[in-house]
């Protein structure tokens, strides 16, 4: 038997089965950088009675804009990208190598679920895979690219990842979109069920890109922020626009480069990776007197965890008036999310800096600006408001005992008494600043605190 000829035949069969997915890999990665690993993996599908060439999974090593990654790609041409026990083990093997070599992972996913011919075997494989991916979280970054339809257990794998990329053809559903659509009494397209604009409450760290080339650029941008903590940048540039307005768009002008994670979920709270004075930071920007609820606190907690895992300085731009006064919020997990957020905030051992840009009222101050929860430096714009209650009316409603002296409340919570100077007098602020000079204060603080 000609062993070389046999090897060539097997190789050609695998390549033939994976033409499309290999084209996607070539688009995502640097030219000729992909080196395939564990290519010769075969199993018999007991239901369909056919070999699954390469197990429907292509794994290997590549670079993206010069940065190294392990790559795991589902081949939709083989059993609709269905997971099997063997290809779950193949993915887990790649994750073990990523952990050992401290190299990030990119998942290129396109799957309609599991291979039904495997029965309980595949469920054991799914459990092994999800556990390994979860154990890897916080050790090396994991990026998921939803490269078409991703249904079933592969959707759970997406949720483990630190950054998730959607393109125009992406659809993410834990159950079949046909089932979900039918149960809702509608006839929806897959993208209307699980597309980028459909998942506004999922709480996932999603970024949108036009195509795989855009995904490649975004991965490179985030990787640079993680791998290169400091680069040269203009340090003392004033931002005159901040003297006129302090909304999220104006605050974003402080950054030399930035990428927002999870923009569609709780958009009033922006979670941003970026550079300030050339220093990589994880920043939270409250956009317009934000009221806290379970969803936006959960988003903040997940982002703080990301900052903690990868050593980003944590910066908050605070405009928050405490917990939303609604029955639905009261009967939710908002308090539990707050305690978990505080636990993670306490674990962040790099710089923590707060800038009160608007209102910091009640828990809006305690959670995101207070020295007592670990903020190293807290600054406030001269136009900011820091107080226990947002107004005398709010204080009167909170007390609601009929004994409150309305005139005294009006005096205590008058606008001039919410001036940040009063908080500074108590030693709780490091400085009250003119908004346009905030970048100088931030850069000086970061340079002092980063290790």
JSON list of C-alpha atoms in Angstrom, two decimals, residues 306-428:
[
{"chain": "A", "resi": 306, "resn": "UNK", "atom": "CA", "xyz": [-13.05, 41.53, 32.23]},
{"chain": "A", "resi": 307, "resn": "UNK", "atom": "CA", "xyz": [-10.94, 44.44, 33.51]},
{"chain": "A", "resi": 308, "resn": "UNK", "atom": "CA", "xyz": [-9.95, 42.42, 36.57]},
{"chain": "A", "resi": 309, "resn": "UNK", "atom": "CA", "xyz": [-8.97, 39.33, 34.56]},
{"chain": "A", "resi": 310, "resn": "UNK", "atom": "CA", "xyz": [-6.73, 41.16, 32.11]},
{"chain": "A", "resi": 311, "resn": "UNK", "atom": "CA", "xyz": [-5.30, 43.86, 34.36]},
{"chain": "A", "resi": 312, "resn": "UNK", "atom": "CA", "xyz": [-6.91, 46.96, 32.85]},
{"chain": "A", "resi": 313, "resn": "UNK", "atom": "CA", "xyz": [-7.08, 50.14, 34.94]},
{"chain": "A", "resi": 314, "resn": "UNK", "atom": "CA", "xyz": [-10.77, 50.74, 35.68]},
{"chain": "A", "resi": 315, "resn": "UNK", "atom": "CA", "xyz": [-12.12, 54.24, 34.99]},
{"chain": "A", "resi": 316, "resn": "UNK", "atom": "CA", "xyz": [-15.69, 55.41, 35.58]},
{"chain": "A", "resi": 317, "resn": "UNK", "atom": "CA", "xyz": [-17.26, 58.55, 34.13]},
{"chain": "A", "resi": 318, "resn": "UNK", "atom": "CA", "xyz": [-20.19, 58.92, 36.50]},
{"chain": "A", "resi": 319, "resn": "UNK", "atom": "CA", "xyz": [-23.62, 60.37, 35.77]},
{"chain": "A", "resi": 320, "resn": "UNK", "atom": "CA", "xyz": [-25.89, 58.12, 37.83]},
{"chain": "A", "resi": 321, "resn": "UNK", "atom": "CA", "xyz": [-28.84, 58.85, 40.12]},
{"chain": "A", "resi": 322, "resn": "UNK", "atom": "CA", "xyz": [-29.09, 55.50, 41.92]},
{"chain": "A", "resi": 323, "resn": "UNK", "atom": "CA", "xyz": [-31.51, 52.60, 41.55]},
{"chain": "A", "resi": 324, "resn": "UNK", "atom": "CA", "xyz": [-34.58, 53.07, 39.37]},
{"chain": "A", "resi": 325, "resn": "UNK", "atom": "CA", "xyz": [-37.74, 53.40, 41.47]},
{"chain": "A", "resi": 326, "resn": "UNK", "atom": "CA", "xyz": [-39.90, 50.82, 39.71]},
{"chain": "A", "resi": 327, "resn": "UNK", "atom": "CA", "xyz": [-41.74, 47.75, 41.00]},
{"chain": "A", "resi": 328, "resn": "UNK", "atom": "CA", "xyz": [-40.11, 45.55, 38.34]},
{"chain": "A", "resi": 329, "resn": "UNK", "atom": "CA", "xyz": [-36.65, 46.70, 39.43]},
{"chain": "A", "resi": 330, "resn": "UNK", "atom": "CA", "xyz": [-37.46, 46.16, 43.08]},
{"chain": "A", "resi": 331, "resn": "UNK", "atom": "CA", "xyz": [-38.56, 42.58, 42.31]},
{"chain": "A", "resi": 332, "resn": "UNK", "atom": "CA", "xyz": [-35.39, 41.71, 40.38]},
{"chain": "A", "resi": 333, "resn": "UNK", "atom": "CA", "xyz": [-31.85, 40.58, 41.04]},
{"chain": "A", "resi": 334, "resn": "UNK", "atom": "CA", "xyz": [-30.54, 44.16, 41.07]},
{"chain": "A", "resi": 335, "resn": "UNK", "atom": "CA", "xyz": [-29.31, 43.97, 44.68]},
{"chain": "A", "resi": 336, "resn": "UNK", "atom": "CA", "xyz": [-27.58, 40.65, 44.05]},
{"chain": "A", "resi": 337, "resn": "UNK", "atom": "CA", "xyz": [-25.88, 42.09, 40.97]},
{"chain": "A", "resi": 338, "resn": "UNK", "atom": "CA", "xyz": [-24.69, 45.07, 43.00]},
{"chain": "A", "resi": 339, "resn": "UNK", "atom": "CA", "xyz": [-23.04, 42.84, 45.61]},
{"chain": "A", "resi": 340, "resn": "UNK", "atom": "CA", "xyz": [-21.35, 40.78, 42.91]},
{"chain": "A", "resi": 341, "resn": "UNK", "atom": "CA", "xyz": [-20.13, 43.94, 41.19]},
{"chain": "A", "resi": 342, "resn": "UNK", "atom": "CA", "xyz": [-18.61, 45.17, 44.46]},
{"chain": "A", "resi": 343, "resn": "UNK", "atom": "CA", "xyz": [-16.87, 41.83, 44.97]},
{"chain": "A", "resi": 344, "resn": "UNK", "atom": "CA", "xyz": [-15.24, 42.07, 41.55]},
{"chain": "A", "resi": 345, "resn": "UNK", "atom": "CA", "xyz": [-14.41, 45.76, 42.00]},
{"chain": "A", "resi": 346, "resn": "UNK", "atom": "CA", "xyz": [-12.57, 44.85, 45.19]},
{"chain": "A", "resi": 347, "resn": "UNK", "atom": "CA", "xyz": [-10.55, 42.23, 43.28]},
{"chain": "A", "resi": 348, "resn": "UNK", "atom": "CA", "xyz": [-9.26, 44.74, 40.69]},
{"chain": "A", "resi": 349, "resn": "UNK", "atom": "CA", "xyz": [-5.69, 45.35, 41.83]},
{"chain": "A", "resi": 350, "resn": "UNK", "atom": "CA", "xyz": [-4.71, 47.93, 39.23]},
{"chain": "A", "resi": 351, "resn": "UNK", "atom": "CA", "xyz": [-5.69, 51.62, 39.11]},
{"chain": "A", "resi": 352, "resn": "UNK", "atom": "CA", "xyz": [-9.29, 52.61, 39.83]},
{"chain": "A", "resi": 353, "resn": "UNK", "atom": "CA", "xyz": [-10.22, 56.20, 38.94]},
{"chain": "A", "resi": 354, "resn": "UNK", "atom": "CA", "xyz": [-13.60, 57.94, 39.01]},
{"chain": "A", "resi": 355, "resn": "UNK", "atom": "CA", "xyz": [-14.65, 61.16, 37.30]},
{"chain": "A", "resi": 356, "resn": "UNK", "atom": "CA", "xyz": [-18.05, 62.55, 38.27]},
{"chain": "A", "resi": 357, "resn": "UNK", "atom": "CA", "xyz": [-19.15, 64.17, 35.03]},
{"chain": "A", "resi": 358, "resn": "UNK", "atom": "CA", "xyz": [-22.82, 64.79, 35.89]},
{"chain": "A", "resi": 359, "resn": "UNK", "atom": "CA", "xyz": [-24.81, 63.52, 38.85]},
{"chain": "A", "resi": 360, "resn": "UNK", "atom": "CA", "xyz": [-23.53, 61.09, 41.48]},
{"chain": "A", "resi": 361, "resn": "UNK", "atom": "CA", "xyz": [-26.56, 60.57, 43.67]},
{"chain": "A", "resi": 362, "resn": "UNK", "atom": "CA", "xyz": [-26.99, 57.92, 46.37]},
{"chain": "A", "resi": 363, "resn": "UNK", "atom": "CA", "xyz": [-25.63, 54.56, 45.22]},
{"chain": "A", "resi": 364, "resn": "UNK", "atom": "CA", "xyz": [-24.57, 56.26, 42.00]},
{"chain": "A", "resi": 365, "resn": "UNK", "atom": "CA", "xyz": [-21.78, 57.80, 44.09]},
{"chain": "A", "resi": 366, "resn": "UNK", "atom": "CA", "xyz": [-21.14, 54.90, 46.49]},
{"chain": "A", "resi": 367, "resn": "UNK", "atom": "CA", "xyz": [-20.71, 52.25, 43.78]},
{"chain": "A", "resi": 368, "resn": "UNK", "atom": "CA", "xyz": [-18.80, 54.19, 41.15]},
{"chain": "A", "resi": 369, "resn": "UNK", "atom": "CA", "xyz": [-16.85, 57.01, 42.82]},
{"chain": "A", "resi": 370, "resn": "UNK", "atom": "CA", "xyz": [-16.43, 56.44, 46.55]},
{"chain": "A", "resi": 371, "resn": "UNK", "atom": "CA", "xyz": [-13.00, 56.10, 48.14]},
{"chain": "A", "resi": 372, "resn": "UNK", "atom": "CA", "xyz": [-14.43, 53.48, 50.47]},
{"chain": "A", "resi": 373, "resn": "UNK", "atom": "CA", "xyz": [-15.01, 50.99, 47.62]},
{"chain": "A", "resi": 374, "resn": "UNK", "atom": "CA", "xyz": [-11.42, 51.35, 46.46]},
{"chain": "A", "resi": 375, "resn": "UNK", "atom": "CA", "xyz": [-11.21, 54.22, 43.99]},
{"chain": "A", "resi": 376, "resn": "UNK", "atom": "CA", "xyz": [-7.66, 55.55, 44.15]},
{"chain": "A", "resi": 377, "resn": "UNK", "atom": "CA", "xyz": [-8.52, 58.94, 42.72]},
{"chain": "A", "resi": 378, "resn": "UNK", "atom": "CA", "xyz": [-11.91, 60.61, 42.42]},
{"chain": "A", "resi": 379, "resn": "UNK", "atom": "CA", "xyz": [-12.34, 63.81, 40.46]},
{"chain": "A", "resi": 380, "resn": "UNK", "atom": "CA", "xyz": [-15.47, 65.83, 39.75]},
{"chain": "A", "resi": 381, "resn": "UNK", "atom": "CA", "xyz": [-16.31, 68.33, 37.07]},
{"chain": "A", "resi": 382, "resn": "UNK", "atom": "CA", "xyz": [-17.12, 71.77, 38.44]},
{"chain": "A", "resi": 383, "resn": "UNK", "atom": "CA", "xyz": [-20.56, 71.33, 36.87]},
{"chain": "A", "resi": 384, "resn": "UNK", "atom": "CA", "xyz": [-21.22, 68.01, 38.67]},
{"chain": "A", "resi": 385, "resn": "UNK", "atom": "CA", "xyz": [-23.73, 67.27, 41.42]},
{"chain": "A", "resi": 386, "resn": "UNK", "atom": "CA", "xyz": [-22.94, 64.96, 44.36]},
{"chain": "A", "resi": 387, "resn": "UNK", "atom": "CA", "xyz": [-25.65, 64.35, 46.94]},
{"chain": "A", "resi": 388, "resn": "UNK", "atom": "CA", "xyz": [-27.65, 61.85, 48.95]},
{"chain": "A", "resi": 389, "resn": "UNK", "atom": "CA", "xyz": [-30.86, 62.66, 47.06]},
{"chain": "A", "resi": 390, "resn": "UNK", "atom": "CA", "xyz": [-31.35, 64.20, 43.65]},
{"chain": "A", "resi": 391, "resn": "UNK", "atom": "CA", "xyz": [-33.56, 66.99, 45.00]},
{"chain": "A", "resi": 392, "resn": "UNK", "atom": "CA", "xyz": [-35.50, 68.21, 48.02]},
{"chain": "A", "resi": 393, "resn": "UNK", "atom": "CA", "xyz": [-38.60, 66.59, 46.53]},
{"chain": "A", "resi": 394, "resn": "UNK", "atom": "CA", "xyz": [-36.77, 63.29, 46.30]},
{"chain": "A", "resi": 395, "resn": "UNK", "atom": "CA", "xyz": [-35.66, 63.55, 49.91]},
{"chain": "A", "resi": 396, "resn": "UNK", "atom": "CA", "xyz": [-39.18, 64.38, 51.04]},
{"chain": "A", "resi": 397, "resn": "UNK", "atom": "CA", "xyz": [-40.60, 61.35, 49.19]},
{"chain": "A", "resi": 398, "resn": "UNK", "atom": "CA", "xyz": [-37.92, 59.06, 50.62]},
{"chain": "A", "resi": 399, "resn": "UNK", "atom": "CA", "xyz": [-38.55, 60.20, 54.18]},
{"chain": "A", "resi": 400, "resn": "UNK", "atom": "CA", "xyz": [-42.33, 60.23, 53.79]},
{"chain": "A", "resi": 401, "resn": "UNK", "atom": "CA", "xyz": [-42.95, 60.45, 57.54]},
{"chain": "A", "resi": 402, "resn": "UNK", "atom": "CA", "xyz": [-44.68, 63.79, 57.71]},
{"chain": "A", "resi": 403, "resn": "UNK", "atom": "CA", "xyz": [-42.05, 65.13, 60.10]},
{"chain": "A", "resi": 404, "resn": "UNK", "atom": "CA", "xyz": [-39.60, 66.49, 57.57]},
{"chain": "A", "resi": 405, "resn": "UNK", "atom": "CA", "xyz": [-39.23, 70.25, 57.51]},
{"chain": "A", "resi": 406, "resn": "UNK", "atom": "CA", "xyz": [-39.70, 71.05, 53.83]},
{"chain": "A", "resi": 407, "resn": "UNK", "atom": "CA", "xyz": [-37.91, 74.38, 54.07]},
{"chain": "A", "resi": 408, "resn": "UNK", "atom": "CA", "xyz": [-34.87, 72.73, 55.66]},
{"chain": "A", "resi": 409, "resn": "UNK", "atom": "CA", "xyz": [-34.88, 69.98, 53.04]},
{"chain": "A", "resi": 410, "resn": "UNK", "atom": "CA", "xyz": [-35.06, 72.59, 50.32]},
{"chain": "A", "resi": 411, "resn": "UNK", "atom": "CA", "xyz": [-32.02, 74.33, 51.79]},
{"chain": "A", "resi": 412, "resn": "UNK", "atom": "CA", "xyz": [-30.02, 71.12, 52.25]},
{"chain": "A", "resi": 413, "resn": "UNK", "atom": "CA", "xyz": [-30.71, 69.84, 48.74]},
{"chain": "A", "resi": 414, "resn": "UNK", "atom": "CA", "xyz": [-30.56, 73.14, 46.91]},
{"chain": "A", "resi": 415, "resn": "UNK", "atom": "CA", "xyz": [-28.40, 73.02, 43.81]},
{"chain": "A", "resi": 416, "resn": "UNK", "atom": "CA", "xyz": [-25.59, 74.99, 45.43]},
{"chain": "A", "resi": 417, "resn": "UNK", "atom": "CA", "xyz": [-25.30, 72.42, 48.24]},
{"chain": "A", "resi": 418, "resn": "UNK", "atom": "CA", "xyz": [-24.89, 69.59, 45.73]},
{"chain": "A", "resi": 419, "resn": "UNK", "atom": "CA", "xyz": [-21.80, 71.38, 44.43]},
{"chain": "A", "resi": 420, "resn": "UNK", "atom": "CA", "xyz": [-18.85, 68.95, 44.43]},
{"chain": "A", "resi": 421, "resn": "UNK", "atom": "CA", "xyz": [-16.84, 71.41, 46.52]},
{"chain": "A", "resi": 422, "resn": "UNK", "atom": "CA", "xyz": [-18.79, 70.17, 49.55]},
{"chain": "A", "resi": 423, "resn": "UNK", "atom": "CA", "xyz": [-17.65, 66.60, 48.89]},
{"chain": "A", "resi": 424, "resn": "UNK", "atom": "CA", "xyz": [-14.11, 67.87, 48.41]},
{"chain": "A", "resi": 425, "resn": "UNK", "atom": "CA", "xyz": [-14.27, 69.61, 51.79]},
{"chain": "A", "resi": 426, "resn": "UNK", "atom": "CA", "xyz": [-14.93, 66.22, 53.36]},
{"chain": "A", "resi": 427, "resn": "UNK", "atom": "CA", "xyz": [-11.79, 64.78, 51.77]},
{"chain": "A", "resi": 428, "resn": "UNK", "atom": "CA", "xyz": [-13.73, 62.54, 49.39]}
]
